[in-house]
mmCIF file of C-alpha atoms in Angstrom:
data_model
loop_
_atom_site.group_PDB
_atom_site.id
_atom_site.type_symbol
_atom_site.label_atom_id
_atom_site.label_comp_id
_atom_site.label_asym_id
_atom_site.label_seq_id
_atom_site.Cartn_x
_atom_site.Cartn_y
_atom_site.Cartn_z
ATOM 1 C CA UNK A 1 -4.062 -5.131 9.649
ATOM 2 C CA UNK A 2 -5.071 -1.482 8.891
ATOM 3 C CA UNK A 3 -6.485 -1.237 5.338
ATOM 4 C CA UNK A 4 -6.743 2.504 3.917
ATOM 5 C CA UNK A 5 -9.946 3.905 3.363
ATOM 6 C CA UNK A 6 -9.638 4.245 -0.013
ATOM 7 C CA UNK A 7 -8.376 1.145 -2.295
ATOM 8 C CA UNK A 8 -7.662 2.108 -5.616
ATOM 9 C CA UNK A 9 -7.460 -0.556 -8.431
ATOM 10 C CA UNK A 10 -5.099 0.123 -11.653
ATOM 11 C CA UNK A 11 -6.614 -2.270 -13.904
ATOM 12 C CA UNK A 12 -4.705 -2.263 -17.060
ATOM 13 C CA UNK A 13 -7.570 -2.453 -19.610
ATOM 14 C CA UNK A 14 -8.956 1.061 -18.238
ATOM 15 C CA UNK A 15 -5.605 3.103 -19.976
ATOM 16 C CA UNK A 16 -4.709 3.243 -23.524
ATOM 17 C CA UNK A 17 -1.178 2.348 -22.474
ATOM 18 C CA UNK A 18 1.099 1.163 -19.763
ATOM 19 C CA UNK A 19 2.798 4.796 -19.386
ATOM 20 C CA UNK A 20 -1.102 6.350 -18.718
ATOM 21 C CA UNK A 21 -1.171 3.355 -15.635
ATOM 22 C CA UNK A 22 2.093 4.737 -14.622
ATOM 23 C CA UNK A 23 1.465 8.094 -14.506
ATOM 24 C CA UNK A 24 -1.858 7.593 -12.680
ATOM 25 C CA UNK A 25 0.238 5.286 -9.882
ATOM 26 C CA UNK A 26 2.376 8.074 -9.043
ATOM 27 C CA UNK A 27 -0.669 10.702 -8.909
ATOM 28 C CA UNK A 28 -2.650 8.493 -6.945
ATOM 29 C CA UNK A 29 0.441 8.152 -4.516
ATOM 30 C CA UNK A 30 1.103 12.115 -5.028
ATOM 31 C CA UNK A 31 -2.359 12.487 -3.122
ATOM 32 C CA UNK A 32 -1.809 10.237 -0.329
ATOM 33 C CA UNK A 33 -3.173 6.745 -1.306
ATOM 34 C CA UNK A 34 -1.218 3.972 0.522
ATOM 35 C CA UNK A 35 -2.047 0.890 -0.961
ATOM 36 C CA UNK A 36 -2.658 0.131 -5.050
ATOM 37 C CA UNK A 37 -3.913 -3.232 -6.469
ATOM 38 C CA UNK A 38 -2.655 -4.036 -10.257
ATOM 39 C CA UNK A 39 -5.076 -5.761 -12.131
ATOM 40 C CA UNK A 40 -4.669 -6.760 -15.856
ATOM 41 C CA UNK A 41 -6.879 -9.715 -17.277
ATOM 42 C CA UNK A 42 -5.376 -9.746 -20.575
ATOM 43 C CA UNK A 43 -1.916 -9.456 -20.753
ATOM 44 C CA UNK A 44 0.677 -12.123 -21.161
ATOM 45 C CA UNK A 45 2.370 -13.341 -17.941
ATOM 46 C CA UNK A 46 5.421 -11.407 -19.173
ATOM 47 C CA UNK A 47 3.765 -8.420 -20.050
ATOM 48 C CA UNK A 48 2.240 -8.108 -16.831
ATOM 49 C CA UNK A 49 5.398 -8.793 -14.669
ATOM 50 C CA UNK A 50 7.273 -6.142 -16.738
ATOM 51 C CA UNK A 51 4.228 -3.583 -15.464
ATOM 52 C CA UNK A 52 4.331 -4.736 -12.004
ATOM 53 C CA UNK A 53 8.543 -4.318 -11.733
ATOM 54 C CA UNK A 54 7.712 -0.916 -13.118
ATOM 55 C CA UNK A 55 4.890 0.191 -10.945
ATOM 56 C CA UNK A 56 7.117 -0.885 -7.871
ATOM 57 C CA UNK A 57 10.000 0.926 -9.129
ATOM 58 C CA UNK A 58 7.598 4.501 -9.603
ATOM 59 C CA UNK A 59 5.678 3.713 -6.041
ATOM 60 C CA UNK A 60 5.952 6.160 -3.810
ATOM 61 C CA UNK A 61 7.425 5.577 -0.137
ATOM 62 C CA UNK A 62 4.796 3.921 2.202
ATOM 63 C CA UNK A 63 2.573 2.708 -1.019
ATOM 64 C CA UNK A 64 1.888 -1.411 -0.445
ATOM 65 C CA UNK A 65 1.337 -3.094 -3.975
ATOM 66 C CA UNK A 66 -1.656 -5.613 -4.104
ATOM 67 C CA UNK A 67 -0.970 -7.721 -7.157
ATOM 68 C CA UNK A 68 -4.881 -9.336 -8.478
ATOM 69 C CA UNK A 69 -5.017 -12.978 -8.985
ATOM 70 C CA UNK A 70 -1.398 -14.058 -9.654
ATOM 71 C CA UNK A 71 0.425 -15.520 -7.095
ATOM 72 C CA UNK A 72 3.774 -15.668 -8.855
ATOM 73 C CA UNK A 73 3.975 -12.652 -10.039
ATOM 74 C CA UNK A 74 3.287 -10.960 -6.704
ATOM 75 C CA UNK A 75 6.437 -12.807 -5.756
ATOM 76 C CA UNK A 76 8.079 -12.445 -9.144
ATOM 77 C CA UNK A 77 7.452 -8.753 -8.805
ATOM 78 C CA UNK A 78 8.294 -8.454 -5.255
ATOM 79 C CA UNK A 79 4.684 -7.008 -4.335
ATOM 80 C CA UNK A 80 3.048 -6.693 -0.787
ATOM 81 C CA UNK A 81 0.214 -9.064 -1.340
ATOM 82 C CA UNK A 82 -2.452 -10.938 -3.266
ATOM 83 C CA UNK A 83 -5.901 -10.786 -3.887
ATOM 84 C CA UNK A 84 -7.572 -13.528 -5.605
ATOM 85 C CA UNK A 85 -11.165 -14.265 -6.888
ATOM 86 C CA UNK A 86 -13.627 -16.816 -6.618
ATOM 87 C CA UNK A 87 -12.085 -18.386 -9.919
ATOM 88 C CA UNK A 88 -8.717 -17.949 -8.805
ATOM 89 C CA UNK A 89 -6.310 -20.030 -6.629
ATOM 90 C CA UNK A 90 -7.919 -21.074 -3.110
ATOM 91 C CA UNK A 91 -7.153 -18.729 -0.408
ATOM 92 C CA UNK A 92 -5.003 -21.490 1.125
ATOM 93 C CA UNK A 93 -3.590 -22.517 -1.972
ATOM 94 C CA UNK A 94 -2.604 -18.752 -2.516
ATOM 95 C CA UNK A 95 -1.179 -18.320 1.192
ATOM 96 C CA UNK A 96 1.360 -21.667 0.687
ATOM 97 C CA UNK A 97 2.910 -19.708 -2.091
ATOM 98 C CA UNK A 98 3.275 -16.078 -1.079
ATOM 99 C CA UNK A 99 4.056 -17.011 2.527
ATOM 100 C CA UNK A 100 2.825 -15.734 5.726
ATOM 101 C CA UNK A 101 3.876 -12.136 5.861
ATOM 102 C CA UNK A 102 2.037 -10.794 2.506
ATOM 103 C CA UNK A 103 -1.394 -9.623 2.291
ATOM 104 C CA UNK A 104 -3.861 -11.949 1.050
ATOM 105 C CA UNK A 105 -7.387 -10.742 0.209
ATOM 106 C CA UNK A 106 -10.686 -12.457 -1.367
ATOM 107 C CA UNK A 107 -13.731 -11.518 -3.162
ATOM 108 C CA UNK A 108 -16.836 -12.587 -2.120
ATOM 109 C CA UNK A 109 -20.371 -11.871 -3.906
ATOM 110 C CA UNK A 110 -22.716 -13.382 -1.678
ATOM 111 C CA UNK A 111 -23.219 -13.882 2.410
ATOM 112 C CA UNK A 112 -21.924 -17.821 1.944
ATOM 113 C CA UNK A 113 -18.796 -17.023 0.134
ATOM 114 C CA UNK A 114 -17.987 -14.508 2.708
ATOM 115 C CA UNK A 115 -18.701 -17.067 5.230
ATOM 116 C CA UNK A 116 -16.250 -19.807 3.894
ATOM 117 C CA UNK A 117 -13.948 -17.012 2.941
ATOM 118 C CA UNK A 118 -14.034 -15.842 6.687
ATOM 119 C CA UNK A 119 -12.453 -19.220 7.909
ATOM 120 C CA UNK A 120 -9.400 -18.820 5.630
ATOM 121 C CA UNK A 121 -6.074 -16.758 6.530
ATOM 122 C CA UNK A 122 -7.043 -14.269 4.354
ATOM 123 C CA UNK A 123 -6.163 -10.680 5.828
ATOM 124 C CA UNK A 124 -8.952 -8.922 4.230
ATOM 125 C CA UNK A 125 -12.129 -9.968 2.532
ATOM 126 C CA UNK A 126 -14.135 -8.112 -0.022
ATOM 127 C CA UNK A 127 -17.797 -7.844 -0.707
ATOM 128 C CA UNK A 128 -19.446 -6.670 -4.016
ATOM 129 C CA UNK A 129 -20.427 -5.465 -5.936
ATOM 130 C CA UNK A 130 -22.643 -3.163 -3.955
ATOM 131 C CA UNK A 131 -23.591 -0.920 -7.201
ATOM 132 C CA UNK A 132 -23.934 -1.610 -10.720
ATOM 133 C CA UNK A 133 -20.537 -1.577 -12.391
ATOM 134 C CA UNK A 134 -18.795 -1.388 -16.068
ATOM 135 C CA UNK A 135 -15.619 -2.811 -15.111
ATOM 136 C CA UNK A 136 -16.011 -6.287 -15.648
ATOM 137 C CA UNK A 137 -17.775 -7.800 -18.823
ATOM 138 C CA UNK A 138 -20.036 -10.144 -16.712
ATOM 139 C CA UNK A 139 -20.206 -9.007 -13.177
ATOM 140 C CA UNK A 140 -22.115 -10.764 -10.084
ATOM 141 C CA UNK A 141 -25.550 -9.810 -8.991
ATOM 142 C CA UNK A 142 -25.322 -6.265 -7.448
ATOM 143 C CA UNK A 143 -25.641 -6.545 -3.425
ATOM 144 C CA UNK A 144 -26.464 -3.413 -2.391
ATOM 145 C CA UNK A 145 -25.836 -1.560 0.815
ATOM 146 C CA UNK A 146 -27.773 -4.187 2.432
ATOM 147 C CA UNK A 147 -25.048 -6.855 1.081
ATOM 148 C CA UNK A 148 -22.052 -4.652 2.752
ATOM 149 C CA UNK A 149 -24.419 -4.468 6.159
ATOM 150 C CA UNK A 150 -24.786 -8.297 6.089
ATOM 151 C CA UNK A 151 -21.189 -9.067 5.532
ATOM 152 C CA UNK A 152 -20.130 -6.765 8.312
ATOM 153 C CA UNK A 153 -21.861 -8.916 10.663
ATOM 154 C CA UNK A 154 -20.256 -12.246 9.143
ATOM 155 C CA UNK A 155 -16.571 -11.437 9.553
ATOM 156 C CA UNK A 156 -14.508 -9.357 12.251
ATOM 157 C CA UNK A 157 -11.716 -9.644 9.122
ATOM 158 C CA UNK A 158 -11.083 -6.044 7.282
ATOM 159 C CA UNK A 159 -13.839 -5.669 4.818
ATOM 160 C CA UNK A 160 -13.666 -4.067 1.349
ATOM 161 C CA UNK A 161 -16.486 -2.996 -0.602
ATOM 162 C CA UNK A 162 -16.006 -2.841 -4.252
ATOM 163 C CA UNK A 163 -18.486 -2.253 -7.466
ATOM 164 C CA UNK A 164 -19.671 1.265 -8.796
ATOM 165 C CA UNK A 165 -18.493 3.142 -5.787
ATOM 166 C CA UNK A 166 -17.959 6.952 -6.224
ATOM 167 C CA UNK A 167 -17.460 9.530 -4.634
ATOM 168 C CA UNK A 168 -20.915 10.688 -4.192
ATOM 169 C CA UNK A 169 -21.651 7.355 -2.514
ATOM 170 C CA UNK A 170 -18.362 6.044 -0.843
ATOM 171 C CA UNK A 171 -19.980 7.256 2.654
ATOM 172 C CA UNK A 172 -22.841 5.273 2.451
ATOM 173 C CA UNK A 173 -20.853 2.854 1.986
ATOM 174 C CA UNK A 174 -18.349 2.949 4.978
ATOM 175 C CA UNK A 175 -21.521 3.677 7.227
ATOM 176 C CA UNK A 176 -22.880 0.201 5.876
ATOM 177 C CA UNK A 177 -20.134 -1.595 7.880
ATOM 178 C CA UNK A 178 -16.853 -1.163 5.188
ATOM 179 C CA UNK A 179 -13.530 -0.457 6.258
ATOM 180 C CA UNK A 180 -12.869 0.748 2.751
ATOM 181 C CA UNK A 181 -13.690 1.149 -0.740
ATOM 182 C CA UNK A 182 -12.128 -0.229 -4.251
ATOM 183 C CA UNK A 183 -12.524 2.205 -6.672
ATOM 184 C CA UNK A 184 -11.399 1.916 -10.353
ATOM 185 C CA UNK A 185 -13.613 4.246 -12.750
ATOM 186 C CA UNK A 186 -14.064 7.178 -10.378
ATOM 187 C CA UNK A 187 -10.556 7.696 -9.962
ATOM 188 C CA UNK A 188 -9.949 7.877 -13.692
ATOM 189 C CA UNK A 189 -10.197 11.009 -14.793
ATOM 190 C CA UNK A 190 -7.566 13.375 -13.064
ATOM 191 C CA UNK A 191 -6.656 10.543 -10.894
ATOM 192 C CA UNK A 192 -4.718 13.055 -8.318
ATOM 193 C CA UNK A 193 -7.797 15.450 -7.789
ATOM 194 C CA UNK A 194 -10.039 12.474 -7.514
ATOM 195 C CA UNK A 195 -8.176 10.508 -5.123
ATOM 196 C CA UNK A 196 -7.735 13.965 -2.845
ATOM 197 C CA UNK A 197 -11.403 14.269 -2.943
ATOM 198 C CA UNK A 198 -12.096 10.774 -2.010
ATOM 199 C CA UNK A 199 -9.286 11.139 0.842
ATOM 200 C CA UNK A 200 -11.109 14.118 2.229
ATOM 201 C CA UNK A 201 -15.173 12.710 2.013
ATOM 202 C CA UNK A 202 -13.524 9.205 3.829
ATOM 203 C CA UNK A 203 -11.991 11.039 6.811
#
């Protein structure tokens, strides 16, 4: 699998309403983003499914959609993949639900978790938070660029770095060994312009 350099995450909690999130998704697709993750930590399953289906209806051609946490909603919404964290379904349980074709990503926060996830059928692994982040209530300890380098040594799977990544530090993260950077906050102001700048930087 080939991960795009920029991996935007649409966190429902970062938008004033669903329409603002849908508009951001359209702007990101227009900028050239080819992968979007939908994350909603507080919505009901019904609301999440409604939003996920609307995102699918509005996505541009060639944009893959990844569901955060929920294997059932990934299937119900017809998404292209699933991303699970350390407190969610085990990767192999998730794989049994979503099948062999959809992408599966796993979040890790230290070398032990990454080495464990590397043994699974996950298509890509995420490591972070690389820098201090404001998008999680109780973030794991910062791993820094050294954590990315260490993760790169431990896996041949595509590696996504996440946590506090901005246009100012994205290149250093790629240079440390990440294949892609996952971004939430630094795409919120003017999503299209922000994404275009990221894509230019990450070429």
